[in-house]
Short mmCIF file of C-alpha atoms in Angstrom, two decimals:
data_model
loop_
_atom_site.label_atom_id
_atom_site.label_comp_id
_atom_site.label_asym_id
_atom_site.label_seq_id
_atom_site.Cartn_x
_atom_site.Cartn_y
_atom_site.Cartn_z
CA MET A 1 48.21 154.80 58.49
CA SER A 2 47.40 156.67 61.77
CA GLN A 3 50.03 158.65 63.69
CA SER A 4 49.37 156.47 66.77
CA SER A 5 50.93 153.44 64.95
CA LYS A 6 53.99 155.28 63.66
CA LEU A 7 57.18 155.67 65.52
CA ALA A 8 60.51 157.55 64.52
CA VAL A 9 63.59 155.63 65.48
CA ASP A 10 67.07 156.95 65.76
CA ALA A 11 68.82 153.80 64.43
CA MET A 12 72.47 155.06 64.91
CA GLY A 13 72.25 155.89 68.64
CA GLY A 14 73.54 153.56 71.28
CA ASP A 15 76.55 151.40 72.18
CA HIS A 16 75.39 148.47 69.86
CA ALA A 17 73.71 150.47 67.07
CA PRO A 18 72.60 149.84 64.55
CA GLU A 19 72.55 146.12 64.91
CA ALA A 20 70.74 146.04 68.33
CA ILE A 21 68.31 148.69 67.18
CA ILE A 22 67.03 146.86 64.10
CA ALA A 23 66.97 143.55 65.99
CA GLY A 24 64.93 145.36 68.62
CA LEU A 25 62.51 146.61 65.95
CA ASP A 26 62.18 143.13 64.70
CA ILE A 27 61.10 141.90 68.20
CA ALA A 28 58.73 144.89 68.58
CA ALA A 29 57.21 144.20 65.07
CA GLU A 30 55.96 140.90 66.16
CA ARG A 31 54.51 142.23 69.48
CA GLN A 32 52.98 145.38 67.89
CA PRO A 33 51.49 144.19 64.57
CA GLN A 34 50.09 147.65 63.76
CA ALA A 35 53.31 149.51 64.32
CA PHE A 36 55.17 151.23 61.39
CA PHE A 37 58.68 152.59 61.82
CA LEU A 38 60.37 155.61 60.33
CA VAL A 39 64.12 154.60 60.55
CA PHE A 40 66.69 157.32 60.60
CA GLY A 41 70.39 156.55 59.95
CA ASP A 42 73.10 155.54 57.56
CA ALA A 43 71.22 153.76 54.75
CA GLU A 44 74.32 151.85 53.67
CA ARG A 45 74.65 150.18 57.03
CA LEU A 46 70.86 149.90 57.72
CA GLN A 47 69.44 148.54 54.45
CA PRO A 48 71.00 145.06 54.68
CA LEU A 49 69.86 144.73 58.47
CA LEU A 50 66.32 145.76 57.55
CA ALA A 51 66.08 143.56 54.53
CA ALA A 52 67.19 140.60 56.57
CA SER A 53 64.13 140.98 58.88
CA LYS A 54 60.97 139.32 57.46
CA ARG A 55 58.93 140.73 60.25
CA LEU A 56 59.88 144.31 59.21
CA THR A 57 58.89 143.67 55.58
CA GLY A 58 56.55 146.58 54.50
CA ARG A 59 56.70 147.94 58.11
CA TYR A 60 59.28 150.66 57.76
CA GLU A 61 60.56 153.54 55.78
CA LEU A 62 64.26 154.19 55.72
CA ARG A 63 65.47 157.66 55.66
CA HIS A 64 69.17 158.29 55.18
CA CYS A 65 70.99 160.70 57.53
CA ALA A 66 74.55 161.83 56.88
CA GLU A 67 75.42 162.63 60.53
CA ILE A 68 75.56 160.83 63.87
CA ILE A 69 75.51 162.20 67.34
CA THR A 70 78.05 160.10 69.19
CA GLY A 71 77.76 159.11 72.77
CA GLY A 72 80.68 161.27 73.93
CA MET A 73 79.57 164.39 71.94
CA LYS A 74 78.70 167.47 73.85
CA PRO A 75 75.00 168.38 73.57
CA THR A 76 75.94 171.83 72.17
CA VAL A 77 77.77 170.19 69.37
CA GLY A 78 74.95 167.72 68.69
CA LEU A 79 72.51 170.64 68.38
CA ARG A 80 74.33 171.92 65.36
CA LEU A 81 74.08 168.52 63.46
CA ARG A 82 70.90 169.20 61.46
CA ASP A 83 71.09 165.99 59.44
CA SER A 84 71.80 163.58 62.30
CA SER A 85 69.60 160.49 62.89
CA MET A 86 68.55 161.78 66.31
CA ARG A 87 67.67 165.26 64.99
CA ARG A 88 65.75 164.04 62.01
CA ALA A 89 63.73 161.55 64.09
CA ILE A 90 62.61 164.21 66.46
CA ASP A 91 61.89 166.52 63.48
CA ALA A 92 59.38 163.79 62.28
CA VAL A 93 57.50 164.07 65.53
CA LEU A 94 57.34 167.88 65.18
CA ALA A 95 56.16 167.55 61.55
CA GLY A 96 53.37 165.18 62.63
CA GLU A 97 54.72 162.24 60.62
CA ALA A 98 55.25 160.10 63.77
CA GLY A 99 53.51 160.06 67.09
CA GLY A 100 56.83 159.59 69.14
CA VAL A 101 60.50 158.88 68.93
CA VAL A 102 62.82 156.35 70.54
CA SER A 103 66.56 156.66 70.82
CA ALA A 104 69.41 154.91 72.72
CA GLY A 105 71.74 157.69 71.85
CA ASN A 106 73.46 160.54 73.69
CA THR A 107 71.20 161.51 76.60
CA GLY A 108 72.18 165.10 76.90
CA ALA A 109 71.74 165.70 73.20
CA LEU A 110 68.31 163.95 73.19
CA LEU A 111 67.08 166.11 76.05
CA ALA A 112 68.35 169.25 74.60
CA LEU A 113 66.99 168.62 71.13
CA SER A 114 63.63 167.42 72.39
CA LYS A 115 63.21 170.52 74.62
CA ILE A 116 64.13 172.89 71.82
CA VAL A 117 62.39 171.25 68.89
CA LEU A 118 59.25 169.91 70.42
CA LYS A 119 58.96 172.39 73.37
CA THR A 120 56.82 171.76 76.49
CA LEU A 121 52.99 171.25 76.53
CA ASN A 122 50.89 174.40 77.46
CA GLY A 123 50.70 174.42 81.21
CA ILE A 124 53.78 172.50 81.77
CA ASP A 125 56.67 174.51 83.05
CA ARG A 126 59.32 171.77 83.01
CA PRO A 127 59.32 168.26 81.46
CA ALA A 128 60.31 165.24 83.64
CA MET A 129 61.99 161.98 83.13
CA ALA A 130 60.02 159.00 84.28
CA ALA A 131 60.74 155.26 84.35
CA THR A 132 59.65 152.10 86.01
CA ALA A 133 61.57 150.15 88.54
CA PRO A 134 60.83 146.90 90.54
CA SER A 135 59.49 146.88 94.07
CA ALA A 136 58.21 144.28 96.59
CA LYS A 137 54.59 144.85 95.33
CA GLY A 138 55.21 145.12 91.55
CA ASP A 139 56.56 147.84 89.34
CA VAL A 140 56.81 151.45 90.53
CA VAL A 141 57.03 154.68 88.53
CA MET A 142 59.72 157.27 89.49
CA LEU A 143 60.03 160.85 88.29
CA ASP A 144 61.98 163.08 87.84
CA LEU A 145 65.17 161.18 87.20
CA GLY A 146 67.59 163.91 86.19
CA LEU A 147 65.98 166.66 84.18
CA ASN A 148 65.38 169.21 86.80
CA VAL A 149 67.77 170.21 89.50
CA VAL A 150 66.15 173.58 90.01
CA TYR A 151 62.45 173.19 90.60
CA ASP A 152 59.46 174.53 92.62
CA ALA A 153 56.22 173.33 94.17
CA ARG A 154 54.29 173.86 90.97
CA ASN A 155 56.79 171.56 89.22
CA LEU A 156 56.26 168.78 91.80
CA VAL A 157 52.43 169.04 91.32
CA GLU A 158 52.95 168.77 87.50
CA PHE A 159 55.31 165.84 88.00
CA ALA A 160 52.57 164.04 90.14
CA LEU A 161 49.89 164.59 87.47
CA MET A 162 52.07 163.27 84.82
CA GLY A 163 53.30 160.35 86.84
CA THR A 164 49.94 159.18 87.66
CA ILE A 165 48.75 159.19 84.19
CA PHE A 166 52.01 157.50 82.98
CA ALA A 167 51.27 154.80 85.61
CA ARG A 168 47.77 154.19 84.25
CA ILE A 169 49.06 153.80 80.74
CA VAL A 170 52.20 151.69 81.31
CA LEU A 171 51.32 149.81 84.47
CA GLY A 172 47.56 149.60 83.78
CA LEU A 173 46.46 150.81 87.16
CA PRO A 174 43.11 152.62 87.21
CA SER A 175 43.87 154.81 90.15
CA PRO A 176 47.65 154.69 91.02
CA SER A 177 48.69 155.94 94.47
CA PHE A 178 51.58 158.43 94.64
CA GLY A 179 53.76 160.09 97.16
CA LEU A 180 56.39 162.96 97.50
CA LEU A 181 59.79 161.72 98.33
CA ASN A 182 61.08 163.26 101.52
CA ILE A 183 63.36 162.77 104.45
CA GLY A 184 60.48 161.53 106.64
CA SER A 185 56.80 160.67 106.30
CA GLU A 186 55.52 163.07 108.83
CA GLU A 187 53.59 166.23 107.61
CA GLY A 188 56.24 168.63 109.05
CA LYS A 189 59.19 167.05 107.40
CA GLY A 190 61.05 168.57 104.38
CA ASP A 191 61.55 172.13 103.09
CA GLU A 192 58.88 174.70 102.17
CA THR A 193 58.78 173.52 98.57
CA LEU A 194 57.71 169.96 99.41
CA ARG A 195 55.21 171.11 102.03
CA SER A 196 53.70 173.63 99.69
CA ALA A 197 53.40 170.91 96.99
CA ALA A 198 51.75 168.56 99.45
CA ASN A 199 49.26 171.13 100.44
CA THR A 200 48.36 171.78 96.77
CA LEU A 201 47.96 168.14 96.12
CA ARG A 202 45.71 167.49 99.11
CA GLU A 203 43.23 170.03 97.52
CA SER A 204 43.65 168.68 93.83
CA PRO A 205 41.48 166.43 91.71
CA ILE A 206 43.84 163.53 92.39
CA ALA A 207 43.85 164.08 96.22
CA GLY A 208 42.25 160.70 96.84
CA GLN A 209 45.41 159.05 95.31
CA PHE A 210 47.86 161.08 97.32
CA HIS A 211 49.62 158.98 99.96
CA GLY A 212 51.62 161.80 101.41
CA PHE A 213 55.22 161.90 102.09
CA VAL A 214 57.36 158.70 101.47
CA GLU A 215 61.04 157.83 102.27
CA GLY A 216 63.72 156.10 100.37
CA HIS A 217 62.89 152.63 101.65
CA ASP A 218 59.32 153.10 100.36
CA ILE A 219 60.46 152.86 96.73
CA ALA A 220 61.62 149.24 96.99
CA ALA A 221 58.82 148.37 99.44
CA GLY A 222 56.16 149.52 96.87
CA THR A 223 54.37 151.72 99.33
CA VAL A 224 53.11 153.81 96.43
CA ASP A 225 52.76 153.26 92.65
CA VAL A 226 54.33 156.62 91.77
CA VAL A 227 57.27 158.28 93.61
CA VAL A 228 57.53 162.07 92.78
CA THR A 229 60.80 163.97 93.53
CA ASP A 230 63.16 166.58 91.99
CA GLY A 231 65.64 165.44 89.22
CA PHE A 232 68.76 165.64 91.59
CA THR A 233 67.21 163.34 94.17
CA GLY A 234 65.45 161.02 91.74
CA ASN A 235 68.69 160.49 89.82
CA VAL A 236 70.71 159.65 93.03
CA ALA A 237 67.83 157.36 94.08
CA LEU A 238 67.75 155.55 90.69
CA LYS A 239 71.63 155.14 90.51
CA THR A 240 71.61 153.83 94.09
CA GLY A 241 68.92 151.30 93.24
CA GLU A 242 70.74 150.01 90.11
CA GLY A 243 73.85 149.67 92.20
CA ALA A 244 72.03 147.76 94.89
CA LEU A 245 70.64 145.27 92.29
CA LYS A 246 73.90 144.79 90.72
CA LEU A 247 75.41 144.04 94.11
CA VAL A 248 72.75 141.40 94.86
CA GLY A 249 73.46 139.69 91.62
CA ASP A 250 77.14 139.75 92.29
CA LEU A 251 76.70 138.38 95.77
CA LEU A 252 74.54 135.54 94.58
CA ARG A 253 77.00 134.54 91.95
CA ARG A 254 79.76 134.49 94.56
CA VAL A 255 77.54 132.51 96.97
CA PHE A 256 76.79 129.69 94.46
CA ASN A 257 80.29 129.45 93.23
CA GLY A 258 81.66 128.98 96.66
CA GLY A 259 82.24 125.27 96.54
CA PRO A 260 80.65 121.89 95.56
CA LEU A 261 77.80 122.06 98.19
CA ALA A 262 77.07 125.69 97.06
CA LYS A 263 76.86 124.58 93.48
CA MET A 264 74.62 121.72 94.43
CA GLY A 265 72.39 124.20 96.20
CA TYR A 266 72.13 126.26 92.99
CA VAL A 267 70.78 123.12 91.18
CA PHE A 268 67.90 122.96 93.51
CA ALA A 269 67.38 126.73 93.58
CA ARG A 270 67.80 127.19 89.80
CA GLY A 271 64.09 127.56 89.09
CA ALA A 272 63.50 130.18 91.78
CA LEU A 273 66.72 132.12 90.76
CA LYS A 274 65.56 132.12 87.20
CA ARG A 275 62.29 133.74 88.19
CA LEU A 276 64.28 136.35 90.33
CA LYS A 277 66.53 137.07 87.39
CA GLU A 278 63.50 137.64 85.08
CA THR A 279 61.86 139.96 87.70
CA LEU A 280 65.05 142.04 88.11
CA ASP A 281 66.07 141.94 84.45
CA PRO A 282 66.94 145.64 83.60
CA ARG A 283 65.76 145.20 80.13
CA ARG A 284 62.18 145.03 81.46
CA TYR A 285 62.53 148.61 82.72
CA ASN A 286 64.25 150.07 79.79
CA GLY A 287 62.76 153.09 78.38
CA ALA A 288 62.70 156.33 80.25
CA VAL A 289 60.03 158.74 78.96
CA LEU A 290 60.44 162.48 78.81
CA LEU A 291 57.01 163.66 80.03
CA GLY A 292 55.43 167.09 79.28
CA LEU A 293 56.71 167.59 75.74
CA ASN A 294 54.74 168.19 72.56
CA GLY A 295 55.35 164.54 71.41
CA VAL A 296 56.33 161.19 72.96
CA VAL A 297 60.12 160.88 73.49
CA VAL A 298 61.51 157.68 74.97
CA LYS A 299 65.22 157.30 75.96
CA SER A 300 66.52 153.75 75.78
CA HIS A 301 69.58 152.83 77.80
CA GLY A 302 72.65 153.21 75.53
CA GLY A 303 74.00 149.92 76.42
CA THR A 304 70.86 147.78 76.07
CA ASP A 305 70.45 144.86 73.70
CA ALA A 306 67.65 144.09 71.24
CA GLU A 307 65.08 142.80 73.87
CA GLY A 308 65.69 146.03 75.89
CA PHE A 309 65.27 148.25 73.00
CA ALA A 310 62.15 146.48 71.99
CA HIS A 311 60.68 147.09 75.50
CA ALA A 312 61.48 150.97 74.93
CA VAL A 313 59.53 150.64 71.65
CA ASP A 314 56.60 149.13 73.38
CA VAL A 315 56.41 151.92 75.96
CA ALA A 316 56.54 154.64 73.28
CA LEU A 317 53.77 152.93 71.27
CA ASP A 318 51.61 152.56 74.37
CA MET A 319 52.07 156.25 75.16
CA VAL A 320 51.10 157.30 71.71
CA ALA A 321 48.15 154.88 71.41
CA HIS A 322 46.78 156.15 74.68
CA ASP A 323 47.14 159.69 73.59
CA PHE A 324 49.15 160.64 76.61
CA ASN A 325 49.51 164.37 75.83
CA SER A 326 45.78 164.98 75.63
CA ARG A 327 45.31 163.30 78.89
CA ILE A 328 48.02 165.57 80.50
CA ALA A 329 46.11 168.66 79.07
CA ASP A 330 42.84 167.37 80.61
CA ALA A 331 44.49 166.82 84.00
CA LEU A 332 46.07 170.20 83.99
CA ALA A 333 42.75 171.88 83.18
CA ALA A 334 40.95 170.04 86.01
CA MET A 335 43.84 170.99 88.36
CA ASP A 336 43.71 174.69 87.50
CA ARG A 337 39.87 174.83 87.97
CA ALA A 338 40.24 173.19 91.36
CA ILE A 339 42.91 175.61 92.43
CA LEU A 340 41.30 178.81 91.01
CA SER A 341 37.72 178.07 92.00
CA ASP A 342 35.69 176.71 94.88
CA GLU A 343 34.54 173.57 92.93
CA PRO A 344 34.62 170.43 95.01
CA VAL A 345 37.67 168.14 94.58
CA THR A 346 36.93 165.00 92.68
CA ASN A 347 38.85 162.05 91.45
CA SER A 348 37.03 161.48 88.21
CA HIS A 349 39.85 161.96 85.71
CA GLY A 350 40.59 158.77 83.88
#
């Protein structure tokens, strides 16, 4: 079986592990008929769950792990647990047994282990965390979402390259537009780091996709397909957006529970509200990807259910199947040639 169809799974990470994890694999197995899962965790707890799934019959290999990295554990402690389900799953990617790994476990530990074990791709200074979010025009990719508080112009250029390729794979966009998140859209706005990154991108092989600077409101408006920023700003923007969506949901519930007429109005609006709920369902956007590592690493939200975890699995398998890392290497090579030589700027990279 090819590496592109194999995925390593940390079955013990997350608030509802291992039940939600195995139930998520059951859903993913139906949607991904070629997938095979290396499942890492407590065999005594996992075997009955796996055996109960007909869809997973013949589609997994269970590997017992004696240790678990808990949600509240410090990353430095997790690094020392060599037989944890998270560590063993990442090791499987390093060994070439799987093309990627999915975990709903401790975020700090997953980031630290992935960077130490897998290391970054040649030419990538810092990995970035990317995920999708809803907008008025469809889904939008955002990165970095928390990995890099310290950054420079080169990092932002790398994030832009990785983000556009991620959007091609996950959103199916042939030529996604992207912008640098700034305090204004005018060219003179922002600090020297942002302006330097913008200048480099205007002379890069993806210059034709570069919209320029975008502001916070452009994220929800869908002005661009990919929003590029540093980890501090990106994480604040992400959490703000999540809070706003939760507020909208709470307000709608209050409105339609306001009395008999309001409840009657809900009956008439039920179909539209159902579609709205489906569009804004956070499970559709579950699965943040650590871009720029020697292997695909997907972080599922720790509190997600089976459907949400299945979506994270779908994202990971798409990244592996489309050979994401090779496409990053090609894009970096084209970028370096454009910067170091006088060859004309093109937008031919697919």
